[in-house]
Each structure stands twice: as C-alpha cells, then as structure tokens.
Coordinates of C-alpha atoms (C1' of nucleotides) and ligand atoms in Angstrom, one line a residue:
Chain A
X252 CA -40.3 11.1 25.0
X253 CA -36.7 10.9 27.2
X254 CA -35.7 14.5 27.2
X255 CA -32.4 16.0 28.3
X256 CA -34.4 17.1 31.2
X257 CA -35.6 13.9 32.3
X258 CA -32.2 12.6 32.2
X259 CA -31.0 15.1 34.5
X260 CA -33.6 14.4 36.5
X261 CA -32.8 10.6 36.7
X262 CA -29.4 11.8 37.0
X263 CA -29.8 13.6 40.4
X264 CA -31.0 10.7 42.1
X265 CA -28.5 8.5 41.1
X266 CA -25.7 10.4 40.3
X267 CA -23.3 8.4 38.6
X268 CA -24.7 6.4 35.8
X269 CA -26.5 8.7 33.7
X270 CA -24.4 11.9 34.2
X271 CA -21.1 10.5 33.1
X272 CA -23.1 8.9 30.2
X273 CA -24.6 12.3 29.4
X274 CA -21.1 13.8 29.6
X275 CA -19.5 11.3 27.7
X276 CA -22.2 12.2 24.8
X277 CA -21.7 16.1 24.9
X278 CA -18.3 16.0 25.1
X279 CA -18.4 13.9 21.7
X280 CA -20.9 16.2 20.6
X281 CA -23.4 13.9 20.0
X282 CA -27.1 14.6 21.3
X283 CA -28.3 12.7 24.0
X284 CA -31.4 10.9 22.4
X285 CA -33.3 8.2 24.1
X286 CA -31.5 5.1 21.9
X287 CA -28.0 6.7 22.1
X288 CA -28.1 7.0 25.9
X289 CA -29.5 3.5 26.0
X290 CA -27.1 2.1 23.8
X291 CA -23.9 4.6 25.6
X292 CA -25.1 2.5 28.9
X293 CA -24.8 -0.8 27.9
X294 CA -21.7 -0.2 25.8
X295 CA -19.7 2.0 29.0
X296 CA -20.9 0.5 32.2
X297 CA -20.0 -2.9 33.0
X298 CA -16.2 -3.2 31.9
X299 CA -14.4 -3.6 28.6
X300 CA -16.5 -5.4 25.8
X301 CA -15.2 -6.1 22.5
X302 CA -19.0 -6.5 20.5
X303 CA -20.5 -6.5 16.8
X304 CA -23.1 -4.5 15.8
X305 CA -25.6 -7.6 16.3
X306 CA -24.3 -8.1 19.4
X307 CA -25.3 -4.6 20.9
X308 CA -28.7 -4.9 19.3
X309 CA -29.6 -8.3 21.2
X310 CA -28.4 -6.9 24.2
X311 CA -30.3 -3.7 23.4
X312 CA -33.9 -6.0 23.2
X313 CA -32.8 -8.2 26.4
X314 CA -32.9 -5.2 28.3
X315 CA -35.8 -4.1 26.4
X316 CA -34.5 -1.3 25.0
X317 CA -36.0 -1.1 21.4
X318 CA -33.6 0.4 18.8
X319 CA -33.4 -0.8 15.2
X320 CA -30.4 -2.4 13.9
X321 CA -29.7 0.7 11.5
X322 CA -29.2 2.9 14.9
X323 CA -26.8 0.3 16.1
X324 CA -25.0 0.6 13.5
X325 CA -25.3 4.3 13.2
X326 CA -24.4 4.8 16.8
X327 CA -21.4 2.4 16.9
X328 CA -20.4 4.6 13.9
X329 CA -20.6 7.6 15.5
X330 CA -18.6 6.8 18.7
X331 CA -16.2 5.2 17.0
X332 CA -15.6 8.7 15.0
X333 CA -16.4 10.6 18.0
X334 CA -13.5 8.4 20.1
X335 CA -15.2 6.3 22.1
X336 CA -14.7 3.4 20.5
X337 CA -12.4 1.9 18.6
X338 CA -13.0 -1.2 15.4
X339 CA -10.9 -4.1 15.7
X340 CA -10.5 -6.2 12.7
X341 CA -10.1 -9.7 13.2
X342 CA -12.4 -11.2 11.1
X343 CA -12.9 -10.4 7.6
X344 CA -16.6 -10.9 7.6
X345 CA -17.8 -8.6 10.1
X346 CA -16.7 -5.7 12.5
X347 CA -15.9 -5.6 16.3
X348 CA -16.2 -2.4 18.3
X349 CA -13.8 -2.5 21.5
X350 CA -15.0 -0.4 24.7
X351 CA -11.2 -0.1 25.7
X352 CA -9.6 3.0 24.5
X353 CA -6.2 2.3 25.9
X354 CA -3.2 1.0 24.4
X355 CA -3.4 -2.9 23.6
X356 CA -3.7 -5.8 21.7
X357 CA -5.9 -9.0 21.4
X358 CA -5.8 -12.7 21.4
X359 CA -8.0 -13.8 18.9
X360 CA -9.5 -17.4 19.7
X361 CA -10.1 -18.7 15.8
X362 CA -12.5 -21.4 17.0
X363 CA -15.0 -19.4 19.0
X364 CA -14.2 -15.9 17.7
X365 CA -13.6 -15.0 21.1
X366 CA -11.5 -11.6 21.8
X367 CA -9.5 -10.8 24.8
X368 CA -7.4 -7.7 25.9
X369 CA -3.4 -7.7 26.5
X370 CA -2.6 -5.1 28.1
X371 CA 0.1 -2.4 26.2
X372 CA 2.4 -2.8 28.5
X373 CA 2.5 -6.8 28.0
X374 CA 3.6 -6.3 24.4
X375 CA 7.1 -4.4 23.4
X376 CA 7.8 -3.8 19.9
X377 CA 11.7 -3.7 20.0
X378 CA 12.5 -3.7 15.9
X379 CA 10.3 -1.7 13.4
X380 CA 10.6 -0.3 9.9
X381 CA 9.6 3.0 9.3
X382 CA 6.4 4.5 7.7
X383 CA 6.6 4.2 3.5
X384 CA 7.6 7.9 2.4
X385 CA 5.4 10.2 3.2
X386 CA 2.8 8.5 5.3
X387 CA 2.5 8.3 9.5
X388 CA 1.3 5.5 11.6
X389 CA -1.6 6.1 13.0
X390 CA -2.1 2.5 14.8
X391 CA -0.2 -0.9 15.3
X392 CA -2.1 -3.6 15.6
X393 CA -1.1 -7.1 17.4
X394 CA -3.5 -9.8 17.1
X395 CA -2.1 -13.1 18.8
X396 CA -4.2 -15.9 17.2
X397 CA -4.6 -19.1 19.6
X398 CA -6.3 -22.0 19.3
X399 CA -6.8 -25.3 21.3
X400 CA -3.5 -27.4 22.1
X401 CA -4.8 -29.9 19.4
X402 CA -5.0 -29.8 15.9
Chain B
X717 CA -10.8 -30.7 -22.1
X718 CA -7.1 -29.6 -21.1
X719 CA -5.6 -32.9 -19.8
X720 CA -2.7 -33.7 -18.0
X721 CA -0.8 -34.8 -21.0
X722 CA -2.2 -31.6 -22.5
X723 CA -0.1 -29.8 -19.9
X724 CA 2.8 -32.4 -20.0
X725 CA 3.2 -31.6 -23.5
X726 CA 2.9 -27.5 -22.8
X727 CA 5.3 -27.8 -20.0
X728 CA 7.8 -30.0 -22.2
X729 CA 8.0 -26.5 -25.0
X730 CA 7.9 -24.3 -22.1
X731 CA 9.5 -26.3 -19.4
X732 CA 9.4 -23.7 -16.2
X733 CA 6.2 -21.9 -15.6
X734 CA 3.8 -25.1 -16.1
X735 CA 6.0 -27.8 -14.3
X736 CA 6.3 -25.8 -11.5
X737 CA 2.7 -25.0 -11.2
X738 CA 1.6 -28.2 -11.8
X739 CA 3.9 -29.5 -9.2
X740 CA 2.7 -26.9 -6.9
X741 CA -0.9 -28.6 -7.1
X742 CA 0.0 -32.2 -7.1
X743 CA 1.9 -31.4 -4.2
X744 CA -1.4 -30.4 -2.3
X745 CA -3.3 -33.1 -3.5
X746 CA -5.3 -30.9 -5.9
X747 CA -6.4 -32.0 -9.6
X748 CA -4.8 -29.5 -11.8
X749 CA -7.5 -28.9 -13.8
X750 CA -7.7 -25.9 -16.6
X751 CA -9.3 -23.3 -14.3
X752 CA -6.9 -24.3 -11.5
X753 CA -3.9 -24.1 -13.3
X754 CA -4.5 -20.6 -15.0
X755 CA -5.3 -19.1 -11.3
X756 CA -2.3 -20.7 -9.8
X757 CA -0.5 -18.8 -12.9
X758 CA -2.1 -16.0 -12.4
X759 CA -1.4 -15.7 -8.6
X760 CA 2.0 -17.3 -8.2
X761 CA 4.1 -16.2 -11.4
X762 CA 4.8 -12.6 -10.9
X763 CA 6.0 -12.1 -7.4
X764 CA 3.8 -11.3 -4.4
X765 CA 0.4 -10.8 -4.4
X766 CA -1.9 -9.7 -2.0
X767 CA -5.7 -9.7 -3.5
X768 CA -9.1 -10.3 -3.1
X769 CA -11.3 -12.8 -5.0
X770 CA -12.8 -9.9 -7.2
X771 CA -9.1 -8.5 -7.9
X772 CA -8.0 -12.6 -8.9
X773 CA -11.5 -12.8 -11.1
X774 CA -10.4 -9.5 -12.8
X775 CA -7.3 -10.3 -13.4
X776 CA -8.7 -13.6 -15.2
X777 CA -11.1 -12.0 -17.4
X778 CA -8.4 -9.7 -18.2
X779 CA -5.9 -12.4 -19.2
X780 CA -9.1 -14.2 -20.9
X781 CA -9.5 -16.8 -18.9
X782 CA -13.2 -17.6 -18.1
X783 CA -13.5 -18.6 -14.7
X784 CA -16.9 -18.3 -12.4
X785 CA -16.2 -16.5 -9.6
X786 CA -17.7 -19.1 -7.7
X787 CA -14.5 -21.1 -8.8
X788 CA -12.0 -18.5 -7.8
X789 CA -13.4 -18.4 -4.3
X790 CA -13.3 -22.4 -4.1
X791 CA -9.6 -21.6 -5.6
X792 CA -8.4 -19.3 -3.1
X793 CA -9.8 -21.4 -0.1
X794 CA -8.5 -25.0 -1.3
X795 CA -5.1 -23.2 -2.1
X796 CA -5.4 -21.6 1.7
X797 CA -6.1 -24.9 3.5
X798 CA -3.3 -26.4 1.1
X799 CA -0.9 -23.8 2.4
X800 CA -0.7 -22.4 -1.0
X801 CA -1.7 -18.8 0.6
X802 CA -2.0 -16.5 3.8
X803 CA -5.5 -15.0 4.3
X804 CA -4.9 -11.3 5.8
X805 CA -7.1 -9.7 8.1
X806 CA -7.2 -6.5 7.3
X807 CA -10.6 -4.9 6.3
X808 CA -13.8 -6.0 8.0
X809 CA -15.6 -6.2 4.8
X810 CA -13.5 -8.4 2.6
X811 CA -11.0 -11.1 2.7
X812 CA -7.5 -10.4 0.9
X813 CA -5.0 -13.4 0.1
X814 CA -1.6 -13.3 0.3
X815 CA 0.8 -15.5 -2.7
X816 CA 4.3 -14.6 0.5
X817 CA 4.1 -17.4 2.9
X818 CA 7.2 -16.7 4.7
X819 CA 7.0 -15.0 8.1
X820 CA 6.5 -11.7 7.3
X821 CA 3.8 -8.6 8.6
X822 CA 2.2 -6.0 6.6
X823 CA 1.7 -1.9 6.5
X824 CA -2.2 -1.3 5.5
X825 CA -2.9 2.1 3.8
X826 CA -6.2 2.7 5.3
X827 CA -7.2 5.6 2.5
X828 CA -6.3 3.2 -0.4
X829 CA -7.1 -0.1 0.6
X830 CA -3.3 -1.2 -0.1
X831 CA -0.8 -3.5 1.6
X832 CA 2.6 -4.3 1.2
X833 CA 5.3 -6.2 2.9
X834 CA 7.6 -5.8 6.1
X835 CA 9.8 -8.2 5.8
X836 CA 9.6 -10.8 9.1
X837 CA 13.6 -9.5 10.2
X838 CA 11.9 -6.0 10.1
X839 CA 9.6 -6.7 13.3
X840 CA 10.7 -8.3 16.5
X841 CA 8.6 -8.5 19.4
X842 CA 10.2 -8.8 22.7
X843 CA 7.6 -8.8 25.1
X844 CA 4.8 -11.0 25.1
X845 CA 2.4 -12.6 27.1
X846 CA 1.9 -16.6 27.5
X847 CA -0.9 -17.9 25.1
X848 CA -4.2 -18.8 27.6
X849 CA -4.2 -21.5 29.5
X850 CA -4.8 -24.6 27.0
X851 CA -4.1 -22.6 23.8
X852 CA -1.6 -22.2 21.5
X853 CA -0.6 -19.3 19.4
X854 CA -0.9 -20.2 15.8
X855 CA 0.2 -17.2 14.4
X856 CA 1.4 -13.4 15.0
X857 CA -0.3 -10.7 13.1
X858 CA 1.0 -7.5 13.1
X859 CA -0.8 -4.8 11.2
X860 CA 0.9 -1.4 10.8
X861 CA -1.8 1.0 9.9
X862 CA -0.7 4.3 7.9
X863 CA -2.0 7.2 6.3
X864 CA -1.0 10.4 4.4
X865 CA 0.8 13.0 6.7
X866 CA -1.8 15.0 7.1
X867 CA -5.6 14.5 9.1
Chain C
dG1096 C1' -13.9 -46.7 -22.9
dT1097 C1' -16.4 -46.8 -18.3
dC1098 C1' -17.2 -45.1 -14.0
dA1099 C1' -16.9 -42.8 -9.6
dA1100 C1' -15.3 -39.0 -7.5
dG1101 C1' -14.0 -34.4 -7.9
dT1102 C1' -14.8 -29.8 -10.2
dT1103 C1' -17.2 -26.1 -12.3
dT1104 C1' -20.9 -22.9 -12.8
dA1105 C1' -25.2 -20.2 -13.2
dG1106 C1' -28.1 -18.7 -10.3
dA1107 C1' -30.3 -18.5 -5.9
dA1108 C1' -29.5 -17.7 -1.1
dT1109 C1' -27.3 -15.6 3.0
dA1110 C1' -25.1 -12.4 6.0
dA1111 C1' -23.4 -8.0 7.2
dT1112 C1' -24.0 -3.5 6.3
dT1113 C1' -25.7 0.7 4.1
dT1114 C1' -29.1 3.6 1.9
dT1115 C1' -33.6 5.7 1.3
dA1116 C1' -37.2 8.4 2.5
dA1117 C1' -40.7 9.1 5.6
dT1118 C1' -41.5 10.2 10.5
dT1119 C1' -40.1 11.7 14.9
dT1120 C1' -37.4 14.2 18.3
dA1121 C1' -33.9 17.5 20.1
dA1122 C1' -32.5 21.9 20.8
dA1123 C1' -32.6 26.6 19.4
dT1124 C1' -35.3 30.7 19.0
dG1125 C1' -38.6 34.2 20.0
Chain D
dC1436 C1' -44.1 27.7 26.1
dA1437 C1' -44.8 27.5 20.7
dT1438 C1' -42.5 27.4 16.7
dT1439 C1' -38.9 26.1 13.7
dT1440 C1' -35.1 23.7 12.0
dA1441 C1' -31.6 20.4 12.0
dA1442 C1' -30.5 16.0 13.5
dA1443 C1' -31.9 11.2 14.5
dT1444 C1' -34.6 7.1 14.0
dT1445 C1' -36.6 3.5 11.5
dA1446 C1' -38.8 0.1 8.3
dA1447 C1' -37.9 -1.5 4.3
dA1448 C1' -35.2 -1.8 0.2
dA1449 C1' -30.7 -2.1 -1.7
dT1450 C1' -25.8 -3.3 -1.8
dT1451 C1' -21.7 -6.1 -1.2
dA1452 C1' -19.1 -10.0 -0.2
dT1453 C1' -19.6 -14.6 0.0
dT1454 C1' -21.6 -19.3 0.1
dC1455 C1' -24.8 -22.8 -1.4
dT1456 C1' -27.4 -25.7 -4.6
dA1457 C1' -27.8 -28.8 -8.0
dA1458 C1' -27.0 -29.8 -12.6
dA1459 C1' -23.4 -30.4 -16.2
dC1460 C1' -18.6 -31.4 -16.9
dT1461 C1' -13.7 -33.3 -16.1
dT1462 C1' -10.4 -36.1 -14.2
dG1463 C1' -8.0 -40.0 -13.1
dA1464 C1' -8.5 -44.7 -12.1
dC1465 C1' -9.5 -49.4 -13.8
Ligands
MN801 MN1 -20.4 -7.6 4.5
MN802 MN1 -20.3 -10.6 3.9
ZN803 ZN1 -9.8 -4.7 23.4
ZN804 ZN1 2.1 -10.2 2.5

DNA sequence: GTCAAGTTTAGAATAATTTTAATTTAAATG
DNA sequence: CATTTAAATTAAAATTATTCTAAACTTGAC
C-alpha cells in the first residue's frame, strides 16, 4: 500500500522529513514498511521524547496512524537493537524508550513518572570501582529521583 | 497460633536472632506475626540480599515455611515503607529488594540478572545539576551496567 | 475471654508484554 | 511487470509480575 517508491516520491517534494526517516531505517537495516516509517516519524521529529510502548501507540491513533500494539512493541524493539533508541529503566513495572542517543542521565519525578534529560556534561563521575573480573561496562546510569519540596 | 510470648520464650533459649528481629518489627510499628517473623529471618539474617518476591517465596518454601505469595509481596512493601528495605530499579519487568540500606550503588549483570554492591565511598559524583525548580532530590541511583568481555 | 483491628490467603483480576499463527507486504528475481 | 520468498503485521491467546477481593484467621487491647 506505501511502497518505497511512494515514499520517495513524498520525499522529493518535501525533502527533509521522509528521506532522513528513510535513511535512518536503511542504515539500521530495517525495511521501510508503512507502520515503521509512521512510527520512525513520530518517534524522530519533534525533539527528544522519553515514551512507553503505550505511549507511542496512542500517539500512533491520534495521528491516525493505525498500528497494533504488538508492532509498537516490535518496532521499539527493533530500534532499540538497531541503535536508535535506547530503554531507560526507572520504573520496575514498565519500559521507557528515550529518543536521545547522547550521553546523559535523567531526573526521575516519582509522583508523576515524569522523565527529564541532564545533559552528560552536567554530571562528572570523579571516583569509580572497577568492572568485577572479567566483565566491561557497557553503560552507567544516573537517575536523580526528585519529588515535591513536601513530604 | 505463634504468640508473642511464643517468641518471648524462643528468643529467651536463643537470645539473638529472634529479639533482634522482633525488635526490628516493633520498631516499625508492624505486628510480628508468624509469617512476618520467618521473612524478616529469612531476609535480614545472613548478610545482604538483593531479591525479588518470587526469589523471597522460594527461599520460604525451601526453608518450609508456608507463606502465600500474596503475603510476601505485602511483606516486602510494608518492610519498604518502614524502611526495612531499598527497592532497586533495575529491570523493567520485575521489582528487586535490597536487605543494605546504607548509601551504597550497584553493578547489574545484564546477561545474568545479578547485582552486587559498590560500596557508597566507591562512587563520588562531583558534578551535578540543581534538582528542578520546587523539587528535591530524594535519592541518587547509580547503576553500573556490565557484561562479559566479549559482544 | 471478648472484640476490634490488622493480617493472611486462595483465587480472581489487572497490566505490561510476548507469543502464535494466519495474512499481508516488501524486495529480489527473472 | 509477475513471481517468489522472506520479513512484517496483526488479532487474539498466552505469559508474567503484581495487585485486589473477600472470607477466614490472628493479634493485642480491654
Ligand atoms: Mn510486566
Ligand atoms: Mn507487571
Ligand atoms: Zn533521555
Ligand atoms: Zn544493594
């Protein structure tokens, strides 16, 4: 129904959007289907977003984009493996997928479940053991939890 | 059917483990009743711990304590909100619970599931930035992520 | 002992996520 | 293009972790 033809099609007349989208698909080696290009949009254009799968899939419907839940999931999956995403665990009952690739860290607002970036550069890690025997880091996470000034 | 003067008269024959445990629950306010009392053994004589509510309910049944597992996540949550334990974010899919409530941060072994202790003098942070307007931080969690040297 | 309030539990319910298996679509091939 | 094949999508069922419900016990006063 949305081939790779129309896309470039779209593309051409306005350039930006849907190209770097499409790019951002092959280079990940992922096809360019209808729901994944949907989906790549709403995630990649418009800023960081730090999002659970539900969230993606409401967003999805309001811009009447119909994908099943299962293909959220699948998809956020699959960028996250393919790079494009990374999973932020703050919650233990459900998974957020962050937009921002770069170096940083989070505040974590416990009453709202709200997530913000700090940027790398605002956090310094001056003392740090090393890895057990045998094993590399592969990520440090900071999560500043904040509530209210009461309570 | 296991009274206080039960456990009075257990903890007079065996004066440590019981007096302290039952002092550890009157101290938060919480009825040390049987099933209490054998999960606040479980979980606080023996060192650190970090587990989930299916680890704490196997290591009941294994000790042959019958406990619903139902009881053991009431357990674990009134012992949290008594400051009894640490919950640790960790994995998006489970909660675990942590028996070392000093300061302290944690390497996560992504392949295995595992987490173990870096001591709170092991970690400094020297740059960071001011909590949100109208927040306050309520805690710093650092999550070292590792994995075996190779992939 | 009596009683009220707190606790336990089996089982049902919920929420997030994954799996299954059938159907559709994308890209490669001729 | 038409054909073919592998990959992707999806509705629906299944799974997992956790919470809720409501009835049956305990606990700690009095
Ligand atoms: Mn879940
Ligand atoms: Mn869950
Ligand atoms: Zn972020
Ligand atoms: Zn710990």
């Amino acid at each position: 129904m949305y081939t790779a033809r129309d896309a470039r099609q779209i593309a051409r007349q306005d350039a930006r959007p849907y190209s770097h989208i499409l790019d951002k698909l092959r280079g990940a080696g992922l096809r360019p289907t209808r729901q994944r290009m949907a989906l790549a949009k709403l995630l990649f254009e418009g800023g960081d977003r730090h999002l659970t799968a539900e969230m993606l899939h409401a967003d999805a419907q309001a811009a009447n984009v119909r994908v099943s839940l299962a293909t959220v999931y699948n998809t956020l999956h699959q960028f996250h493996r393919a790079g494009l995403l990374r999973e932020i665990v703050v919650d233990s009952q459900r998974s957020y997928f962050d937009t921002n690739m770069s170096d940083h860290h989070h505040f974590y607002f416990d009453r709202t479940g709200d997530l913000t970036d700090i940027p790398g550069d605002q956090v310094a890690i001056s003392v740090l053991p090393p890895a057990p025997e045998g094993m590399a880091v592969s990520r440090i996470d900071v999560v500043v939890r904040v509530r209210p000034q009461d309570d």
